[in-house]
PDB file of C-alpha atoms in Angstrom:
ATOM      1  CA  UNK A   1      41.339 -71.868 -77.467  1.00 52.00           C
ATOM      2  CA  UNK A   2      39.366 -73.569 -80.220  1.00 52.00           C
ATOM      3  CA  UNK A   3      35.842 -72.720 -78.619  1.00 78.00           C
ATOM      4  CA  UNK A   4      36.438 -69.455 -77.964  1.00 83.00           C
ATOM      5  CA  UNK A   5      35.113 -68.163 -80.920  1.00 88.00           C
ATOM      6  CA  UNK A   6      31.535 -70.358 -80.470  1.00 93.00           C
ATOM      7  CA  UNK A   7      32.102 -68.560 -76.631  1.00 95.00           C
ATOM      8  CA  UNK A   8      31.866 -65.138 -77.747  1.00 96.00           C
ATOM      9  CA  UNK A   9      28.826 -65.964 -80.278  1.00 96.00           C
ATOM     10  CA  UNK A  10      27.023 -67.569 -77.574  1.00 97.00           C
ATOM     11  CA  UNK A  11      27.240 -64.847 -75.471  1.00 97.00           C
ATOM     12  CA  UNK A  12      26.163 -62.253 -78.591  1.00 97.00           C
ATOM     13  CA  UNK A  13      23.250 -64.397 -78.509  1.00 97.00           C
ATOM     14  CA  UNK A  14      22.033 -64.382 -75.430  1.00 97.00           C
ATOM     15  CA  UNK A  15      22.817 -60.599 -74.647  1.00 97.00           C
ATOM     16  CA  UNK A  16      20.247 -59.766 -77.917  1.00 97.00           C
ATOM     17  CA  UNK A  17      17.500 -62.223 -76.181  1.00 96.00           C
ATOM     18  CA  UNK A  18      15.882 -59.329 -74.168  1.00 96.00           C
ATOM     19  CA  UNK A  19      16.439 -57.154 -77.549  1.00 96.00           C
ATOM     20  CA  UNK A  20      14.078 -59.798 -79.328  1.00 97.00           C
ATOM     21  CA  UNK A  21      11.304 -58.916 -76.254  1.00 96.00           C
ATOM     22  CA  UNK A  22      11.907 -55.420 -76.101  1.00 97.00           C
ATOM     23  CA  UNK A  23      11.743 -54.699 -80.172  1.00 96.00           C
ATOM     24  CA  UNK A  24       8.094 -56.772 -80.459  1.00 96.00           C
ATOM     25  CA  UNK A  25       6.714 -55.299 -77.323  1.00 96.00           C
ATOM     26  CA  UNK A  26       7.665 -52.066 -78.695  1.00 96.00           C
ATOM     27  CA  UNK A  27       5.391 -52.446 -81.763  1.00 93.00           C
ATOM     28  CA  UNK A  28       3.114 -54.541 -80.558  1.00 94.00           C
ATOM     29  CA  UNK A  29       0.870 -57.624 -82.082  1.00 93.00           C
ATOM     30  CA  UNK A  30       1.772 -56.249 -85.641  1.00 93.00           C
ATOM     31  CA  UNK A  31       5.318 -57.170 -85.174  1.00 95.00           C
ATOM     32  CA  UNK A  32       7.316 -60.588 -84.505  1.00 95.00           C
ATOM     33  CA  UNK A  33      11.439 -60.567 -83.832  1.00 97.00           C
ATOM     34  CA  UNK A  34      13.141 -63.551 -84.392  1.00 96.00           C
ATOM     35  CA  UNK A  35      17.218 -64.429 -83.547  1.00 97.00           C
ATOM     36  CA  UNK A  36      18.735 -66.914 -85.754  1.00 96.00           C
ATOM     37  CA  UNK A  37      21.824 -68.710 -85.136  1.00 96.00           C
ATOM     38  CA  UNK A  38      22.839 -70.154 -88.587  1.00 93.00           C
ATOM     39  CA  UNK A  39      25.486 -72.426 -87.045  1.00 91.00           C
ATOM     40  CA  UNK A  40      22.303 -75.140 -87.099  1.00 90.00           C
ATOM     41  CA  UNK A  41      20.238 -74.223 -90.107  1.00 86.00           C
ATOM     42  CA  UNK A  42      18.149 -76.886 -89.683  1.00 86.00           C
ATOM     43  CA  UNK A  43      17.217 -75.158 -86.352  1.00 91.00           C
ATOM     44  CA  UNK A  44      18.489 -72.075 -86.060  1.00 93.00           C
ATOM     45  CA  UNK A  45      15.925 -69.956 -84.695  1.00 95.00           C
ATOM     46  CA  UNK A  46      17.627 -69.350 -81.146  1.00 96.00           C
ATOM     47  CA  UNK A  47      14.393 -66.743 -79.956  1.00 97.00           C
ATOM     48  CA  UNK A  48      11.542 -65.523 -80.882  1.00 97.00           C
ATOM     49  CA  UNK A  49       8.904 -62.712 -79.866  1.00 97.00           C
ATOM     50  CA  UNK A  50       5.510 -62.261 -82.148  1.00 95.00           C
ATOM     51  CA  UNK A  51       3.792 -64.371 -84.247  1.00 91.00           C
ATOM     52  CA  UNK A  52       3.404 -62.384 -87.657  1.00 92.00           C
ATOM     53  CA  UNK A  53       5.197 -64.895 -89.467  1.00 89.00           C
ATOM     54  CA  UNK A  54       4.634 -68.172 -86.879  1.00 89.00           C
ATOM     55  CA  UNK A  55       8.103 -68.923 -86.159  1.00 89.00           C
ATOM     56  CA  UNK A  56       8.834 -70.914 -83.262  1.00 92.00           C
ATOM     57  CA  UNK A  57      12.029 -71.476 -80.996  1.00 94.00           C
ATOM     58  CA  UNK A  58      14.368 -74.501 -82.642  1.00 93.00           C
ATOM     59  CA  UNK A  59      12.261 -73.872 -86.192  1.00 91.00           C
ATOM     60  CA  UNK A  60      14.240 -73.638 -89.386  1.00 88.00           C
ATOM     61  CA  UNK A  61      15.788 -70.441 -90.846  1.00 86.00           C
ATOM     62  CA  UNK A  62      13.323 -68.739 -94.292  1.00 83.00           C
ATOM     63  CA  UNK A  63      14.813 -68.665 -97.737  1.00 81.00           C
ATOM     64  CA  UNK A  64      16.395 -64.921 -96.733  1.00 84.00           C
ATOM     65  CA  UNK A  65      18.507 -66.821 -94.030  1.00 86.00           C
ATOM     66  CA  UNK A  66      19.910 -69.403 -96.392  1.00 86.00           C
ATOM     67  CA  UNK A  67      20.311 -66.366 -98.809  1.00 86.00           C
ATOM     68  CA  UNK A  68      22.579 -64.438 -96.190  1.00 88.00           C
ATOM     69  CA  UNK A  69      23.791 -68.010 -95.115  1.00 85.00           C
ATOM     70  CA  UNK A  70      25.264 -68.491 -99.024  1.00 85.00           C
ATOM     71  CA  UNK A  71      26.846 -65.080 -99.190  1.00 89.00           C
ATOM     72  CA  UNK A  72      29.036 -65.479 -95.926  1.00 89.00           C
ATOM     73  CA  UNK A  73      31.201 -63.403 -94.329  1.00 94.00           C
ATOM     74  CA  UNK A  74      30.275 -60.746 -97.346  1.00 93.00           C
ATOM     75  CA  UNK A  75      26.585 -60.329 -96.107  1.00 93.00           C
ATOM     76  CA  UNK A  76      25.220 -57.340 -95.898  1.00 93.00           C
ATOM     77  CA  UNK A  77      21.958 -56.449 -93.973  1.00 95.00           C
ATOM     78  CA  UNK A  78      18.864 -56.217 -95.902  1.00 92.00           C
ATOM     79  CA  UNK A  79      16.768 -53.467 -94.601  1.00 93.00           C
ATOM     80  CA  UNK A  80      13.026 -52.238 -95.396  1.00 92.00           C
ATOM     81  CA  UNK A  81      11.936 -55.042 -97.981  1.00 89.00           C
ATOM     82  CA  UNK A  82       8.604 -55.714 -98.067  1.00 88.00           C
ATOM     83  CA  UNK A  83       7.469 -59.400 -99.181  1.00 84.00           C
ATOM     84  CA  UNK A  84       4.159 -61.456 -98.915  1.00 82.00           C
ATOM     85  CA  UNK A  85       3.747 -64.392 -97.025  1.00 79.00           C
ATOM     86  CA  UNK A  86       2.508 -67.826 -98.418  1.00 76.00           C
ATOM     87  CA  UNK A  87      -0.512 -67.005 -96.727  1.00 78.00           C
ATOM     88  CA  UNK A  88      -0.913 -63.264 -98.194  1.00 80.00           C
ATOM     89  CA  UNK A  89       0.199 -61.354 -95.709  1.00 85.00           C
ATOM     90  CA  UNK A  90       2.188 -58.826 -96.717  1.00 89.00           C
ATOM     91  CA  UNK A  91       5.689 -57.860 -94.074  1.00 91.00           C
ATOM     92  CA  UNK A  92       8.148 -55.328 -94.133  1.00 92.00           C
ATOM     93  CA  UNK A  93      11.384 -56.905 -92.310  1.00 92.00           C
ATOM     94  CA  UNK A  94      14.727 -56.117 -91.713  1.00 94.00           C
ATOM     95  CA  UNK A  95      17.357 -58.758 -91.433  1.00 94.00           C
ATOM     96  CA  UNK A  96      20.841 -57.373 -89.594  1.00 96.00           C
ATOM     97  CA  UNK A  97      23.547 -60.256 -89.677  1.00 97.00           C
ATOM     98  CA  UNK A  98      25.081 -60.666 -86.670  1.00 97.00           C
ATOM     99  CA  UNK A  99      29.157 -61.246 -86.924  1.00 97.00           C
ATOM    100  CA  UNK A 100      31.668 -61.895 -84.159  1.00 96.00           C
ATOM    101  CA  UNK A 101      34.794 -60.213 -83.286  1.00 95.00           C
ATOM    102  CA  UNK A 102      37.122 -61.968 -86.084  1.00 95.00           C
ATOM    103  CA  UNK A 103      33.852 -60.262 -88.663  1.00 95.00           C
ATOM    104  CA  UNK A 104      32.557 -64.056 -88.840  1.00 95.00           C
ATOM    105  CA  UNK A 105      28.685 -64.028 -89.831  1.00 95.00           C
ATOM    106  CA  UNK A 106      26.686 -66.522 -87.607  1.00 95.00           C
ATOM    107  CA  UNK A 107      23.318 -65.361 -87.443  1.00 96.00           C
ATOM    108  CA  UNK A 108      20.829 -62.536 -87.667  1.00 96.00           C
ATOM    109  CA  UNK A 109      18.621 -60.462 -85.743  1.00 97.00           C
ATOM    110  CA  UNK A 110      15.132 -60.178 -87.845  1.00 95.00           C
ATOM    111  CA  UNK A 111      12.041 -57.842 -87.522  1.00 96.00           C
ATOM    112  CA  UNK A 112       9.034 -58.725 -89.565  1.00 94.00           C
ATOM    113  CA  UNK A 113       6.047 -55.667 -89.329  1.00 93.00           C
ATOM    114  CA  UNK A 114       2.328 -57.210 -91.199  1.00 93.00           C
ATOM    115  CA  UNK A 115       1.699 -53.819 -92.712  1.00 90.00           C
ATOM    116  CA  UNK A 116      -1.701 -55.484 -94.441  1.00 87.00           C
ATOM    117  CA  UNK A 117      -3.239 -53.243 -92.990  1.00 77.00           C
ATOM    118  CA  UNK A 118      -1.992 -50.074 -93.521  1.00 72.00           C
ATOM    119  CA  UNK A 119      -1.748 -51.326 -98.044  1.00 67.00           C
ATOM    120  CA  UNK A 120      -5.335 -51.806 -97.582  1.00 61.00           C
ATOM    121  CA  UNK A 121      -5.644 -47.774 -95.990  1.00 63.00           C
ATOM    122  CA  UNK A 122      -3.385 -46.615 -98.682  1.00 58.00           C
ATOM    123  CA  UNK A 123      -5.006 -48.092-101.305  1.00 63.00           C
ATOM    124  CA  UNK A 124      -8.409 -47.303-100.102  1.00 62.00           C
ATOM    125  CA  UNK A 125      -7.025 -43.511 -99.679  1.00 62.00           C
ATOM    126  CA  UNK A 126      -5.571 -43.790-103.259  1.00 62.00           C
ATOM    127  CA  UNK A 127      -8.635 -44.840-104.520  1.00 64.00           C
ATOM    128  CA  UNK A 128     -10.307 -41.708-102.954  1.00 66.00           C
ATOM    129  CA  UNK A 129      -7.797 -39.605-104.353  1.00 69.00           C
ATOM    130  CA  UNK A 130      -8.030 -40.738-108.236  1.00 67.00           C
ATOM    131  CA  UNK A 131      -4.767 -42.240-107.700  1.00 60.00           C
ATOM    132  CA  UNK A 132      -5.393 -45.730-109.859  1.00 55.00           C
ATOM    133  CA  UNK A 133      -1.497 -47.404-110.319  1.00 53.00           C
ATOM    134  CA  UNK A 134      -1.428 -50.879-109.917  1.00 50.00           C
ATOM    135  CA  UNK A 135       0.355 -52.084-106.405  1.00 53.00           C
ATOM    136  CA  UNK A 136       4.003 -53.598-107.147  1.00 56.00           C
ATOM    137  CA  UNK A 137       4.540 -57.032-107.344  1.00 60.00           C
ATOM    138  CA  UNK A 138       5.795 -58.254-104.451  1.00 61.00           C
ATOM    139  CA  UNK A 139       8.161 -61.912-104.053  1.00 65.00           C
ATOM    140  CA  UNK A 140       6.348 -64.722-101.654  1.00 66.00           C
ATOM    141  CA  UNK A 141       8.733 -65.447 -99.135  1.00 71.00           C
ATOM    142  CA  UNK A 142       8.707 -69.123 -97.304  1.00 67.00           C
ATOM    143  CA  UNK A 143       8.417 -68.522 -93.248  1.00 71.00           C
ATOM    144  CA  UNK A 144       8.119 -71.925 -91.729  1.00 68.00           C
ATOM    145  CA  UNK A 145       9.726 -74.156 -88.862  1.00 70.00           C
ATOM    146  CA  UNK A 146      10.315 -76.958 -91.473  1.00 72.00           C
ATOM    147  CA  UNK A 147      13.518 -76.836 -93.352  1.00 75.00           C
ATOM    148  CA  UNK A 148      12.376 -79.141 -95.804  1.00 77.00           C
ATOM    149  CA  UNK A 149       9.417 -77.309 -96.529  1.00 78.00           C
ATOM    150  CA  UNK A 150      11.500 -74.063 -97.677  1.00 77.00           C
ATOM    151  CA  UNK A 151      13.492 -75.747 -99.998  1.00 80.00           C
ATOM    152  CA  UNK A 152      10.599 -77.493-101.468  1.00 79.00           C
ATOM    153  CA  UNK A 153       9.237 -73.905-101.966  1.00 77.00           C
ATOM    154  CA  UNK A 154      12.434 -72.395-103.631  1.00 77.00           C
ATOM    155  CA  UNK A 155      12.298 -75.689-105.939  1.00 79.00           C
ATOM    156  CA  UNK A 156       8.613 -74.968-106.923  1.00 77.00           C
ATOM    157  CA  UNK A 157       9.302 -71.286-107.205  1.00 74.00           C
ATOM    158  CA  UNK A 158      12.149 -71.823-109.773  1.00 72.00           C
ATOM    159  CA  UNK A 159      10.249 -74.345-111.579  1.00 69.00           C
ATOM    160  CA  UNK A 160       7.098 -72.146-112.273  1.00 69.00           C
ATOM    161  CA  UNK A 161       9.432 -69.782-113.648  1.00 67.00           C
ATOM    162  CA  UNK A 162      10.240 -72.109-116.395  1.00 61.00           C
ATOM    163  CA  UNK A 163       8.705 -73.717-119.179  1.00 60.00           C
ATOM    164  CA  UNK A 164       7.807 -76.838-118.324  1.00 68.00           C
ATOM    165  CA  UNK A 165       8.678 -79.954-116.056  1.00 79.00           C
ATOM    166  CA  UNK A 166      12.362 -80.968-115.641  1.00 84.00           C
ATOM    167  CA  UNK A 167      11.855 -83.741-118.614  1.00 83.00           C
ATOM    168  CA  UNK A 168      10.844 -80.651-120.763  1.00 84.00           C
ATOM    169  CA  UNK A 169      14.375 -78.668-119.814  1.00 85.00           C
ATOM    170  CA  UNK A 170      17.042 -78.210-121.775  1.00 87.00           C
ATOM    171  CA  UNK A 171      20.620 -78.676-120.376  1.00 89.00           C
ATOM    172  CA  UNK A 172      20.828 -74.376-119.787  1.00 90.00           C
ATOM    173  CA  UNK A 173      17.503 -74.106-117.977  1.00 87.00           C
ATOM    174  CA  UNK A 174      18.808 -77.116-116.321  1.00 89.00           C
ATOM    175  CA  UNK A 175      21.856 -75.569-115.061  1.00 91.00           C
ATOM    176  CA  UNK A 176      19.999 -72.326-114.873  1.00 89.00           C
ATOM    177  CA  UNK A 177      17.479 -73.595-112.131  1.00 88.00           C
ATOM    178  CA  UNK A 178      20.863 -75.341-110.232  1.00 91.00           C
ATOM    179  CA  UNK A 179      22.605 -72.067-110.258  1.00 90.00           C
ATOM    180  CA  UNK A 180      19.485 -70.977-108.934  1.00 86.00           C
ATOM    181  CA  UNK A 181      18.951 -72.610-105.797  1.00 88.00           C
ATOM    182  CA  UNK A 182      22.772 -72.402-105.283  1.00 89.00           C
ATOM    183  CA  UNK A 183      22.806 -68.421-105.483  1.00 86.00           C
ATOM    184  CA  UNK A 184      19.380 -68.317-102.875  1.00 82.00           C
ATOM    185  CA  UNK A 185      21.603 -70.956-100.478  1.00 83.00           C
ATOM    186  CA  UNK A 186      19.565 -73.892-100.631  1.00 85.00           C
ATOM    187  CA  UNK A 187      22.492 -75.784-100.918  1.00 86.00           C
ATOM    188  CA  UNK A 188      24.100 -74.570 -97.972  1.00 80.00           C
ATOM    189  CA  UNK A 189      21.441 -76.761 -96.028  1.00 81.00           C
ATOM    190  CA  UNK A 190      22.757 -81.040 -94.927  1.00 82.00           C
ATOM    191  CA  UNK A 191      20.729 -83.189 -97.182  1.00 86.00           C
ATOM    192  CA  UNK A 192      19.417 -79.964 -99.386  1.00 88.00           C
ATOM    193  CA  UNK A 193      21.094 -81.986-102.432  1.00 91.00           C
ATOM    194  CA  UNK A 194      19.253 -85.295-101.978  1.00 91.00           C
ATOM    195  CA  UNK A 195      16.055 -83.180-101.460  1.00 89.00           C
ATOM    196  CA  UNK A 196      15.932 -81.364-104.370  1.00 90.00           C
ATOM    197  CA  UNK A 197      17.060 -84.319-106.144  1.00 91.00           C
ATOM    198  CA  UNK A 198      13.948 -86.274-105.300  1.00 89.00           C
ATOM    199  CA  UNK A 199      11.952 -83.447-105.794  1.00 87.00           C
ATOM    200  CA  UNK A 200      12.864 -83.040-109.356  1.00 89.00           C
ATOM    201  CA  UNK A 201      12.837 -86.847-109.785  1.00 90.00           C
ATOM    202  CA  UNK A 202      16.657 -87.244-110.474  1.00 92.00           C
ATOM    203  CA  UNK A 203      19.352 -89.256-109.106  1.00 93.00           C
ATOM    204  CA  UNK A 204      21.547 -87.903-106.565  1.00 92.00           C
ATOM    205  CA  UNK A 205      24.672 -88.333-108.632  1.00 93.00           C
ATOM    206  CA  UNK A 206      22.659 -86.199-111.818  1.00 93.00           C
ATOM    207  CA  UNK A 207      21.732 -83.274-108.861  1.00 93.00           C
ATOM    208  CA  UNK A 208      25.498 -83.234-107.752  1.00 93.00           C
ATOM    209  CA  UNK A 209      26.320 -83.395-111.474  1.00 93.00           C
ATOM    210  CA  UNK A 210      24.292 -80.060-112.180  1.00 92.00           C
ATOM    211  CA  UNK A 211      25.260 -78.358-109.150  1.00 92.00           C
ATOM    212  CA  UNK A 212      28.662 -78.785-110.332  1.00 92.00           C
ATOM    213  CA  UNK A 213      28.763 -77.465-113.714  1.00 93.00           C
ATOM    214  CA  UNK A 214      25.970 -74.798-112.661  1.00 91.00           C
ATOM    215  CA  UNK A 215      29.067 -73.523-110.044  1.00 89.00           C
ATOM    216  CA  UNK A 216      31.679 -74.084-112.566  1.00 89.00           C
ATOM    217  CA  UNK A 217      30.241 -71.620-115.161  1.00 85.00           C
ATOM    218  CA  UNK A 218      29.297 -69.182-112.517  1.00 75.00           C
ATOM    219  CA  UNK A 219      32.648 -68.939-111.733  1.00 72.00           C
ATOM    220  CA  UNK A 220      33.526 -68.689-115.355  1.00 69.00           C
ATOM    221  CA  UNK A 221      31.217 -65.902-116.518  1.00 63.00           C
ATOM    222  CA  UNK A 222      32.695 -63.840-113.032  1.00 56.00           C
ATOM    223  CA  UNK A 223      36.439 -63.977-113.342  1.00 54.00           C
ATOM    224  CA  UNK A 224      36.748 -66.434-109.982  1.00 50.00           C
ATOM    225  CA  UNK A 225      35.060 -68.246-107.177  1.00 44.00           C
ATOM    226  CA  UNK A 226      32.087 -66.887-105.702  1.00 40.00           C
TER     227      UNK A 226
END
């Protein structure tokens, strides 16, 4: 039958919503679990247990869902990264795709530790100890309820990293910032191309344009489709 498939998801999903409990109460106010179904980007978290990174029930996926979202069927979980939050925080997380019986990806199960606290201890005891190397740079990740704000933050984020405004581009950083936003998924996202499009001040026919050739010379410079 054609729902079947959707069937057997929604009962994956609702078999891990005790999971989602059991994980945060297991670690306590440090901790927040959250179940995404990516079927509905827009709102895909399904659950959610914590508040580390303030995710609500019905919010949005982060840019590490549309990430896993882009990849497909070939994504992999992403275990023990540690990023910092928009507000400084800093969280280790896991993200474990969840795939149904055909080996269909259609969400993920995510835990997200604030280990702020225990930087701060071993910085304090490295300190103590003559140990003086700088801490690693860690990537801001975007946690919010708000689609729209995500993308907005994946467009700033490429942006800083290059020279100047999207007047000041040439045609390669052009393409370069495209392919950019493709690779992290933003464009996997209804009405991601009109977004970015306003957000960079070009027509939507120009951001379609871009997005186009940005895809056609990724698939040139690896052999084939991505």
């Amino acid at each position: 039958m054609a729902d079947e498939p959707n069937a057997e998801r929604d009962a994956i999903l609702a078999a891990l919503k005790p999971v989602v409990e059991g994980i945060a109460a297991t670690f306590g106010p440090i901790c927040d679990v959250v179940l995404h179904d990516y079927r509905n980007p827009e709102q895909s978290v399904v659950a959610v247990a914590g508040s580390v990174t303030g995710r609500t029930a019905g919010g949005a996926m982060s840019e590490i869902g549309m990430r896993v979202l882009a990849r497909g069927d070939t994504a992999a979980d992403e275990l023990n990264y540690v990023t910092r939050a928009r507000n400084g925080t800093l969280v280790k997380s896991s993200t474990m795709v969840l795939r149904d019986s055909r080996g269909a990806v259609f969400g993920a199960l995510c835990v997200n530790v604030d280990v702020s606290a225990v930087t701060q201890v071993h910085g304090l005891l490295g300190a103590l100890a003559g140990l003086g190397a700088a801490p690693a740079e860690l990537p801001t990740t975007t946690f919010g309820n708000d689609i729209d704000a995500v993308v907005d933050a994946l467009v700033d984020a490429h942006q800083s990293q290059q020279r100047g405004s999207w007047a000041e581009l040439d045609r390669a950083e052009r393409l370069e910032l495209f392919g950019g936003l493709d690779t992290r998924g933003v464009f996997a996202v209804r009405g991601a191309v009109e977004q970015v499009a306003a957000r960079l001040g070009i027509s939507r026919a120009s951001a379609y344009n871009y997005l186009s050739q940005a895809r056609a010379a990724h698939d040139t410079s690896t052999g084939g489709p991505a």
